[in-house]
Tab-separated table of C-alpha atoms and ligand atoms in Angstrom:
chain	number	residue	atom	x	y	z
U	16	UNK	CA	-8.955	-16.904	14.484
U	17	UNK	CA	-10.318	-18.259	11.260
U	18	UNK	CA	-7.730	-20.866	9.974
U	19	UNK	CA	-7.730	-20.409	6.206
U	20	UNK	CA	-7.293	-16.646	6.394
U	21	UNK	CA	-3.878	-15.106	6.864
U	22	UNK	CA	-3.189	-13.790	10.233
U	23	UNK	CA	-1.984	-10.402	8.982
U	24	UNK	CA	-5.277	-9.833	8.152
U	25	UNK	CA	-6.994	-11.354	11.045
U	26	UNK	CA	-4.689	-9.123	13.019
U	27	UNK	CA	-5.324	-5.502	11.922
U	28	UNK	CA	-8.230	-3.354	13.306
U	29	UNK	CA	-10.946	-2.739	10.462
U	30	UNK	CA	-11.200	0.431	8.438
U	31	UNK	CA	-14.369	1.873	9.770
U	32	UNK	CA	-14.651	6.034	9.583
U	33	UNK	CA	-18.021	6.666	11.055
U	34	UNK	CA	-19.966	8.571	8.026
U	35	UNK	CA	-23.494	9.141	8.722
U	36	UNK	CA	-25.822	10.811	11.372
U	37	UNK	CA	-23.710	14.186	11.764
U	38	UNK	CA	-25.063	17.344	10.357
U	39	UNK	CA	-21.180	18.908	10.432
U	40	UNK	CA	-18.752	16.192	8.913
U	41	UNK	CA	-15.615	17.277	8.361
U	42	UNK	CA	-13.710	14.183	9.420
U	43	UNK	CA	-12.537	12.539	6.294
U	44	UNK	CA	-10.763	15.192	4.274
U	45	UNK	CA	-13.833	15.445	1.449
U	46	UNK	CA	-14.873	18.728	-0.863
U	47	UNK	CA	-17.276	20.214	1.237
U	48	UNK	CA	-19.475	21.295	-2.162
U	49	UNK	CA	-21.266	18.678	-4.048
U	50	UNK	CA	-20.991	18.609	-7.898
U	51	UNK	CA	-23.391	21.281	-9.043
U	52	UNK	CA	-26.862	20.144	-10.018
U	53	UNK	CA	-26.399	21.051	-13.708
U	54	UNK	CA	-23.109	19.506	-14.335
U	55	UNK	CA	-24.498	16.094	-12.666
U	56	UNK	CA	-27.948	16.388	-15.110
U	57	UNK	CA	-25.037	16.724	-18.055
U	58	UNK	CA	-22.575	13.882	-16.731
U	59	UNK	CA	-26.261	11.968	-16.573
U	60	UNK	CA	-27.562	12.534	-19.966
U	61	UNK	CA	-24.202	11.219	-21.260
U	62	UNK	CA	-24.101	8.570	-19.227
U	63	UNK	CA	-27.753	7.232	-20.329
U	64	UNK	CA	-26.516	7.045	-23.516
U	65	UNK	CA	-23.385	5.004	-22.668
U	66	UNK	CA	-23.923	0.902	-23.341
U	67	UNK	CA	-23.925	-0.451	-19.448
U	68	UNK	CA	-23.526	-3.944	-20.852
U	69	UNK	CA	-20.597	-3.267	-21.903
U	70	UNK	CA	-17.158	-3.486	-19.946
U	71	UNK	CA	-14.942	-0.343	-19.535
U	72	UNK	CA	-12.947	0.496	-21.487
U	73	UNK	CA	-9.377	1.071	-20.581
U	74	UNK	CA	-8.348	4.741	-20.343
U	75	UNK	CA	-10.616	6.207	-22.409
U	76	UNK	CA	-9.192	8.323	-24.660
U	77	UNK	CA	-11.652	11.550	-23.688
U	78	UNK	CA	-10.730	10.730	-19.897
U	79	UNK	CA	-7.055	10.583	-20.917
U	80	UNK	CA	-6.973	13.971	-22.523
U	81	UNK	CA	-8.529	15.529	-19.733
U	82	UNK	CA	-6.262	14.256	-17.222
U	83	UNK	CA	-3.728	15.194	-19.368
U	84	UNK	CA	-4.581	18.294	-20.324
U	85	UNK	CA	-5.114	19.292	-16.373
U	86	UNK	CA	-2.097	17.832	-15.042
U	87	UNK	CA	-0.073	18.870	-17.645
U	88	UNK	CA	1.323	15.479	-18.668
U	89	UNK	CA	1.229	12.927	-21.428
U	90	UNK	CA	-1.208	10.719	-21.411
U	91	UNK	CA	0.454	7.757	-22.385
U	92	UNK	CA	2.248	8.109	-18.785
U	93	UNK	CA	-1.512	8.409	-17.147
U	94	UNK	CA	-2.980	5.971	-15.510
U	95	UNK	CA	-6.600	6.175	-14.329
U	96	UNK	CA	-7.070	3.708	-11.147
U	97	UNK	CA	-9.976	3.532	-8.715
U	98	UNK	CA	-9.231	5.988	-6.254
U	99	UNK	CA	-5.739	6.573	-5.956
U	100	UNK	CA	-6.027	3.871	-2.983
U	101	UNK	CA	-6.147	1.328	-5.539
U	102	UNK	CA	-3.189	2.955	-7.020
U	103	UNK	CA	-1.176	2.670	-3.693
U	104	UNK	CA	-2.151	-1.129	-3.787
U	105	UNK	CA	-0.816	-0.918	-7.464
U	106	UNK	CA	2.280	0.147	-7.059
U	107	UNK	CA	2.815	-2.078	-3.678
U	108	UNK	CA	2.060	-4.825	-6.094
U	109	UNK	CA	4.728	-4.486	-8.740
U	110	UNK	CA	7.497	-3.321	-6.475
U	111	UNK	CA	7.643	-5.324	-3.814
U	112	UNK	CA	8.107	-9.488	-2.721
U	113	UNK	CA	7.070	-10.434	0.669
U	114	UNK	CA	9.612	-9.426	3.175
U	115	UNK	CA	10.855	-6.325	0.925
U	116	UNK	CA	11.659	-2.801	2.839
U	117	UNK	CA	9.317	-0.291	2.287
U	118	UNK	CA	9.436	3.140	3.863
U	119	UNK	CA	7.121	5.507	5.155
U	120	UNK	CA	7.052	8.329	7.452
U	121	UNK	CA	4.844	8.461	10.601
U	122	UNK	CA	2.842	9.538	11.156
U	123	UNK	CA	1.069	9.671	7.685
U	124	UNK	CA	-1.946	7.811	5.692
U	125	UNK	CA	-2.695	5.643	7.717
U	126	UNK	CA	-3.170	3.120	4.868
U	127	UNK	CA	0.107	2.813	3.983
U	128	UNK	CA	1.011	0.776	7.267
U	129	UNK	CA	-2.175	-1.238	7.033
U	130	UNK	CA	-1.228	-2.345	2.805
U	131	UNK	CA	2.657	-3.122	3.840
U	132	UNK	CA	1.063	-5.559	6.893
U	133	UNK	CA	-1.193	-7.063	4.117
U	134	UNK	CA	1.814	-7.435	1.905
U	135	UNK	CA	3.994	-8.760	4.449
U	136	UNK	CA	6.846	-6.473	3.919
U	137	UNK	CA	9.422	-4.722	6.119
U	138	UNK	CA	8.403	-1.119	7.047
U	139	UNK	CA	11.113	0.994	7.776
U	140	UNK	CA	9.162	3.969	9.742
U	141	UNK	CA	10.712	7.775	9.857
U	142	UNK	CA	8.960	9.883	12.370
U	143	UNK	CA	8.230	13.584	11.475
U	144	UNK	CA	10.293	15.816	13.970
U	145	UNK	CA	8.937	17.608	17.113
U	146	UNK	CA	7.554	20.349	15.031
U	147	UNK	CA	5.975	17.590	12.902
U	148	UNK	CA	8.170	18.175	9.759
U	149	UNK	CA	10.033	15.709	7.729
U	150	UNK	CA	13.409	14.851	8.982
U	151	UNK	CA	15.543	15.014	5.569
U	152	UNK	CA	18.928	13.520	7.260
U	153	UNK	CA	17.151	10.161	8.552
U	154	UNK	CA	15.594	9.717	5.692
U	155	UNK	CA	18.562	9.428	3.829
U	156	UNK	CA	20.527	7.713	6.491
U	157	UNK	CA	18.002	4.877	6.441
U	158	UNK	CA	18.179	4.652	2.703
U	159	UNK	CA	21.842	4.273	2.804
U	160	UNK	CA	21.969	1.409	5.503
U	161	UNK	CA	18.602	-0.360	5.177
U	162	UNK	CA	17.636	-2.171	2.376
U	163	UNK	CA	14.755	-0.596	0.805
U	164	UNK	CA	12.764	-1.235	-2.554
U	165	UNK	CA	9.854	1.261	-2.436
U	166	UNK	CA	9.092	4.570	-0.743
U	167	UNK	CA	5.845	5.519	0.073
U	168	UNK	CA	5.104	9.198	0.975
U	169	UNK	CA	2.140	11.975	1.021
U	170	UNK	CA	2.536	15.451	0.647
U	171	UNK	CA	1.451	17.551	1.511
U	172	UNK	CA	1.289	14.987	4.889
U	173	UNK	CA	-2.124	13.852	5.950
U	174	UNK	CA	-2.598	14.277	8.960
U	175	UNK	CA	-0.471	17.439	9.660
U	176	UNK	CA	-0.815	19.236	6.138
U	177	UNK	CA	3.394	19.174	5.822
U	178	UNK	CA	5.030	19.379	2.894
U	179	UNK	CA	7.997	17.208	1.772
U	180	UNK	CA	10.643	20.181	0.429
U	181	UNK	CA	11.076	19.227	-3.832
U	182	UNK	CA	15.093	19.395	-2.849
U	183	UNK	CA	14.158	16.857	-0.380
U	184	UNK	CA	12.797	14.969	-3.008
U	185	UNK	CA	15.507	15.293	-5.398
U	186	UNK	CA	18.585	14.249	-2.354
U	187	UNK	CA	16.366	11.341	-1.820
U	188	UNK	CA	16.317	10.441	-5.787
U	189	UNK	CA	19.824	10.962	-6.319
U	190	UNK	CA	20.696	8.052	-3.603
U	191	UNK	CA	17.446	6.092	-4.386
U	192	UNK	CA	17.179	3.374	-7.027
U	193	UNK	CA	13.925	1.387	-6.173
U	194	UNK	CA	10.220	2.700	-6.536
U	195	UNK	CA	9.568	6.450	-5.248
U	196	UNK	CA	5.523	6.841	-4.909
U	197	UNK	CA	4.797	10.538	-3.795
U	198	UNK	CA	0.994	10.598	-3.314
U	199	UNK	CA	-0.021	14.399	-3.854
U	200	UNK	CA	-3.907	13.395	-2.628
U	201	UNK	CA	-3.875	17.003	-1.507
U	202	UNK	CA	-2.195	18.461	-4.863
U	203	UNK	CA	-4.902	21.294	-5.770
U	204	UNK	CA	-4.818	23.087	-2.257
U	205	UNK	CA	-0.648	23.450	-2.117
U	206	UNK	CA	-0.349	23.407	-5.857
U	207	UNK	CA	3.259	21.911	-5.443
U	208	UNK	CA	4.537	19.096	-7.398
U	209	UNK	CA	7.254	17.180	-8.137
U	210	UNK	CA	6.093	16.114	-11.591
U	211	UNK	CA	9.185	17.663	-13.514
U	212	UNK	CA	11.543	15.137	-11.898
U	213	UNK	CA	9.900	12.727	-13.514
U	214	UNK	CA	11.753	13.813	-16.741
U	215	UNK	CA	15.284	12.955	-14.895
U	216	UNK	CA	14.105	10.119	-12.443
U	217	UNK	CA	12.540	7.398	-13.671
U	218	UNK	CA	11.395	5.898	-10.491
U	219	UNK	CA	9.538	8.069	-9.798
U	220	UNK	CA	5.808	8.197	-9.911
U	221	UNK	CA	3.031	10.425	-8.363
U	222	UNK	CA	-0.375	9.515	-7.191
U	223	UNK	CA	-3.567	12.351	-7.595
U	224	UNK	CA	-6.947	11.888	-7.169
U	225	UNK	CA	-10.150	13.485	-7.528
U	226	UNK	CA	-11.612	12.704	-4.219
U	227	UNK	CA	-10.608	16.158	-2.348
U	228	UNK	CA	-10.428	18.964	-4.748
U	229	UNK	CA	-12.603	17.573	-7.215
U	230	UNK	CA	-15.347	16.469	-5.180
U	231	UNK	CA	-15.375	12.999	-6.240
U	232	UNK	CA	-14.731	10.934	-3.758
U	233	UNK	CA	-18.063	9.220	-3.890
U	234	UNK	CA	-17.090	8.278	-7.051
U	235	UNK	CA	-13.849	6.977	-6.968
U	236	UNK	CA	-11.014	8.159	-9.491
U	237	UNK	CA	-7.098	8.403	-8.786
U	238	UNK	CA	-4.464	8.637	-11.412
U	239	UNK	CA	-1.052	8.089	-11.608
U	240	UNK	CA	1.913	9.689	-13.332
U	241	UNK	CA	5.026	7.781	-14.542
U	242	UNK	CA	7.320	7.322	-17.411
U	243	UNK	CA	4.987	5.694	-19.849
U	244	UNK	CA	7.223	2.464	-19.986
U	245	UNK	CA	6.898	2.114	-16.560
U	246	UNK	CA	3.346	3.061	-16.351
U	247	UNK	CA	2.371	-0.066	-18.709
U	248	UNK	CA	4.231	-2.054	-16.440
U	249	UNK	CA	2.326	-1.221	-13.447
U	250	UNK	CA	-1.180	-1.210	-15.722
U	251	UNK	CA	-0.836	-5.145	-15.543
U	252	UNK	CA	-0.744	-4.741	-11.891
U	253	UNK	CA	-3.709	-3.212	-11.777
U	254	UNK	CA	-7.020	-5.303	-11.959
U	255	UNK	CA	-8.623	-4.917	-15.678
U	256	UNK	CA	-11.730	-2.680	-15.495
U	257	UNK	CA	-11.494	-1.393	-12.153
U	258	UNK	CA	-12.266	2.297	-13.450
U	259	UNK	CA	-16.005	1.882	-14.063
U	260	UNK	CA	-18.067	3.480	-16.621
U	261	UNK	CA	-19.981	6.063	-14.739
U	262	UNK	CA	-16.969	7.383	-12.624
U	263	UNK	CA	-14.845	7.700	-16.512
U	264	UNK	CA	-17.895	9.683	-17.882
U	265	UNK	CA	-18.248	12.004	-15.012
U	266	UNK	CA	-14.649	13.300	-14.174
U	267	UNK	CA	-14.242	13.810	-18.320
U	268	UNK	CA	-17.721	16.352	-17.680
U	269	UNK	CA	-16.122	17.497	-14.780
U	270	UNK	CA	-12.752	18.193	-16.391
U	271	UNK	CA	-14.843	20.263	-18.919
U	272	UNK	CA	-15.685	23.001	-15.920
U	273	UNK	CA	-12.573	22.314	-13.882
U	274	UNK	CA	-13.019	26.301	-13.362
U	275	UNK	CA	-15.799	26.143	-10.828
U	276	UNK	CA	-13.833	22.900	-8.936
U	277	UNK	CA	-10.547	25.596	-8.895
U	278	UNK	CA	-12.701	28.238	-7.776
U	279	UNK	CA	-14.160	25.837	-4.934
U	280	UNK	CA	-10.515	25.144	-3.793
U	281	UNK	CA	-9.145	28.744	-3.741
U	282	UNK	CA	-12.806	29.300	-1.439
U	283	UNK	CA	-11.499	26.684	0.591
U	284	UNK	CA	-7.798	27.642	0.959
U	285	UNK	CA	-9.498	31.077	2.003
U	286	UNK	CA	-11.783	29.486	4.534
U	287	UNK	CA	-8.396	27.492	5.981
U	288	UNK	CA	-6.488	30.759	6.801
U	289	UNK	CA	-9.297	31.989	8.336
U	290	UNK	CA	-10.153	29.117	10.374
U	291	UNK	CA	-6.316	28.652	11.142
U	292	UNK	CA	-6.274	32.609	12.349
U	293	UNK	CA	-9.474	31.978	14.553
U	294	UNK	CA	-8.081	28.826	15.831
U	295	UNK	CA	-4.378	30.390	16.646
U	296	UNK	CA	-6.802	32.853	18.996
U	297	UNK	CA	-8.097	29.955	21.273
U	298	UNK	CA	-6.497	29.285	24.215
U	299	UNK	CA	-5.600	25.876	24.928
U	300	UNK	CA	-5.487	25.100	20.993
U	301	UNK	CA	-2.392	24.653	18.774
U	302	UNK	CA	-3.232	24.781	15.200
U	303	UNK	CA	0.062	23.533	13.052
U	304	UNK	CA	-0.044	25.929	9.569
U	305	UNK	CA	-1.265	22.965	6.558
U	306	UNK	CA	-0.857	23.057	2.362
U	307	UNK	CA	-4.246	20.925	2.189
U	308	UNK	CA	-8.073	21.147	2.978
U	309	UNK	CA	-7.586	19.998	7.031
U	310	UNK	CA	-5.869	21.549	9.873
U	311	UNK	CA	-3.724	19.274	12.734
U	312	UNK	CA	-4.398	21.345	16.335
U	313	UNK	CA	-3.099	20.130	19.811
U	314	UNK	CA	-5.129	20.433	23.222
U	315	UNK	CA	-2.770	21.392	25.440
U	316	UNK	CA	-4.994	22.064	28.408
U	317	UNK	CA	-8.314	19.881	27.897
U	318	UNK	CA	-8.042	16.261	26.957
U	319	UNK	CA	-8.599	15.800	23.908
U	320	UNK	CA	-10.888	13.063	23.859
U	321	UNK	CA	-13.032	15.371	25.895
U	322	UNK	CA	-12.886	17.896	22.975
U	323	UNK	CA	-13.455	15.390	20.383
U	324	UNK	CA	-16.541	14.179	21.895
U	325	UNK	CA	-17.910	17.160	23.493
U	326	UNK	CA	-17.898	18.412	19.228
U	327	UNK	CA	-19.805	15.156	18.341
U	328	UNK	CA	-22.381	15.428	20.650
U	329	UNK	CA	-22.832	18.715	19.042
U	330	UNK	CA	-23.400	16.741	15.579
U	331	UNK	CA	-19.411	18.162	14.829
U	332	UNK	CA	-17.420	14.819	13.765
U	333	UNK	CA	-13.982	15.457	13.777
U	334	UNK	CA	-11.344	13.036	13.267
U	335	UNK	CA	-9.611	11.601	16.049
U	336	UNK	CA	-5.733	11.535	15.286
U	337	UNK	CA	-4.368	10.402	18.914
U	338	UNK	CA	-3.789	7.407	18.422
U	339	UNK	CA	-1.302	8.079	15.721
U	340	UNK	CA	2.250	8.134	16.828
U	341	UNK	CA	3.723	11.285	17.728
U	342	UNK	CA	0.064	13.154	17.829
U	343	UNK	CA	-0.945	11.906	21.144
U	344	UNK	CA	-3.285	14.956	21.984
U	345	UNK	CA	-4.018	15.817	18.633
U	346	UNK	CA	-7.275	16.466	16.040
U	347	UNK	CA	-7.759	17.012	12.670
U	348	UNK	CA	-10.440	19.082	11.359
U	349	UNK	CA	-11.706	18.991	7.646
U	350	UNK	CA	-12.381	22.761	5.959
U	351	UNK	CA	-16.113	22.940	5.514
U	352	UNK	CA	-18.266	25.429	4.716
U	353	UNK	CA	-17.922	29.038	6.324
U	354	UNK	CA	-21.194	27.896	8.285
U	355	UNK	CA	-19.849	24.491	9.904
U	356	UNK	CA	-16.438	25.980	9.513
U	357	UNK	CA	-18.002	28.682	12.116
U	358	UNK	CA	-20.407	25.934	13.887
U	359	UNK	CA	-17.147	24.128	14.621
U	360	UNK	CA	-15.365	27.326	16.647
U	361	UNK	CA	-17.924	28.294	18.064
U	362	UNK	CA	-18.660	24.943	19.680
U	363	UNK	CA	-14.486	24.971	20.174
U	364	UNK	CA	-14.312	28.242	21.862
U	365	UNK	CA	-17.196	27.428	24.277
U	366	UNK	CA	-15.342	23.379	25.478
U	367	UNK	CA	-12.235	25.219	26.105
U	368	UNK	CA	-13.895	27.883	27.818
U	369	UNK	CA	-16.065	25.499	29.744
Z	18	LIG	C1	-2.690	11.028	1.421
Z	18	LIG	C2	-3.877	10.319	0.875
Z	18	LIG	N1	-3.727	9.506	-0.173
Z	18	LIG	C3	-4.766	8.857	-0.708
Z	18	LIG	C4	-6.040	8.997	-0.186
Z	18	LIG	C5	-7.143	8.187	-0.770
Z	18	LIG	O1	-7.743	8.836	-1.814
Z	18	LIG	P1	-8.766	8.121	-2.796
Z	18	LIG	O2	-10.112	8.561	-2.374
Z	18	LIG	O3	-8.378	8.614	-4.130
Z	18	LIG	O4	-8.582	6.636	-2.670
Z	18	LIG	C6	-6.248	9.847	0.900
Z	18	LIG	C7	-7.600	10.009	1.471
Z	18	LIG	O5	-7.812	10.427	2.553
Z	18	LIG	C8	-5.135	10.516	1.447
Z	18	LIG	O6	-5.260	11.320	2.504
């Protein structure tokens, strides 16, 4: 143990998702198309003419508008953060003390649990029911007898691809007074939002990001929508500059052909009910039916470590969910491209046959 560093940090496992070396990688939830070549020679040539020596500037206006003019919200209840990671962090920051109650459901992003050790607050944990869908009735009942100041939540649900009903949503809003984050990372493959109770509940904010449908995640760009009083609280939350010049210029070029990125994720939505179908086929494979760009599937006759490593010496990387309560033989596959989306069954079909 080092003395001078806190123990909650000392204590957790580090973040390490393996990333290189595997010709199919579909283990961290990415676009599997890069930004087209002529769309990164324009973000480029606007970029080159940008001053470097000069700090960001906050917003900008032209990213603003975009993000407005996509989500279909006002910008001056936008806020831009660096990946909406930083975002989660944000919002941990302003709404809860040391100690505080937080809640989360499990299992889920499995950053959430790692930020509310960091912070030193309370987690109050709701496990997803046996067919891994939200439990509505103990969410509520631990909002009425726990005390809790924030709720943190992704849906659709990463790992399993669930989504949180909107009346769910609104029951838990009508009983809820403290801070409501609903991070909708997966937003552009379920197209399902609960930005309109915004409008009636002000604690309520949403987190996006550009890192799955947009093909950005190299880049790094969340944003969050609020009530704009509430979203200049948070801003001061937030550390100054964090949105850096580049990543600002190229999601405003991107937002100018947002038509390819949609037609990328309706290709991908495709690709997941056919993989889902193909999967369903496989005996000894449970695929659970998902709203965003991964599948969930139990092994219910071969281990599954034995699966997930029997794929990676194959050059498949997968991600490894077991350890994750409640998912104790399952695996979570990313949509690729038809090609490793076919490399990937293929290579499935022949372990399970094996
Ligand atoms: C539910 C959820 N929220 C947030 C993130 C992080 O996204 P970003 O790249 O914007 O930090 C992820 C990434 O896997 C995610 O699954």
């Amino acid at each position: 143990m080092i003395p001078f560093l806190k123990f909650s940090i000392q204590d957790l496992g580090s973040y390490s998702v393996p990333q290189e070396g595997f010709p199919v990688k579909l283990n961290q939830n990415e676009s599997p198309f890069d930004i087209p070549s002529e769309i990164k020679q324009e973000i480029w040539h606007r970029f080159q003419k940008d001053e470097w020596s000069r700090y960001p500037t906050e917003g900008p206006e032209d990213l603003l508008d975009a993000l407005s003019q996509y989500a279909g919200y006002p910008k001056e209840g936008i806020l831009p953060g660096n990946g909406s990671n930083e975002l989660i962090q944000t919002t941990m920051i302003g709404a809860l003390n040391p100690g505080d109650g937080m809640l989360i459901i499990r299992p889920g992003f499995s950053v959430y649990p790692r930020l509310a050790k960091i912070f030193n607050v309370e987690l109050f944990q709701i496990f997803l029911n046996q067919n891994l869908q939200f439990e509505e009735a103990e969410i509520l009942n631990t909002l009425r007898d726990k005390s809790v100041q924030m709720i943190l939540i992704d849906s659709p649900n990463n790992p399993t691809g669930a989504l949180l009903k909107l009346s769910t949503i609104e029951k838990i809003l009508t009983v809820f007074n403290g801070l409501f984050v609903l991070d909708e990372a997966y937003f552009e493959f379920s197209q399902t939002t609960a930005k309109k109770l915004i409008d009636t509940h002000q604690n309520l904010v949403i987190l996006r990001t550009l890192s799955k449908g947009f093909s950005l995640a190299g880049l790094r760009l969340g944003y969050l929508l609020g009530r704009p009083k509430v979203v200049s609280e948070l801003k001061k939350a937030k550390l100054p500059f964090s949105v850096n010049r580049f990543s600002q210029v190229a999601a405003t070029v991107l937002f100018a052909h947002s038509k390819i990125i949609l037609n990328n994720v309706a290709f991908i939505k495709k690709e997941r009910e056919r993989l889902f179908a193909e999967m369903a086929k496989i005996s000894g494979i449970k695929p659970y039916p998902s709203e965003a760009n991964f599948i969930l599937f139990e092994t219910t006759e071969k281990p599954v470590q034995h699966i997930f490593e029997q794929l990676k010496s194959q050059g498949i990387l997968i991600r490894d969910v077991s350890y994750y309560p409640k998912l104790e033989k399952a695996l979570r596959v990313t949509i690729g491209k038809p090609e490793e989306n076919d490399r990937f069954l293929d290579a499935l079909r022949k372990i399970l046959q094996g």
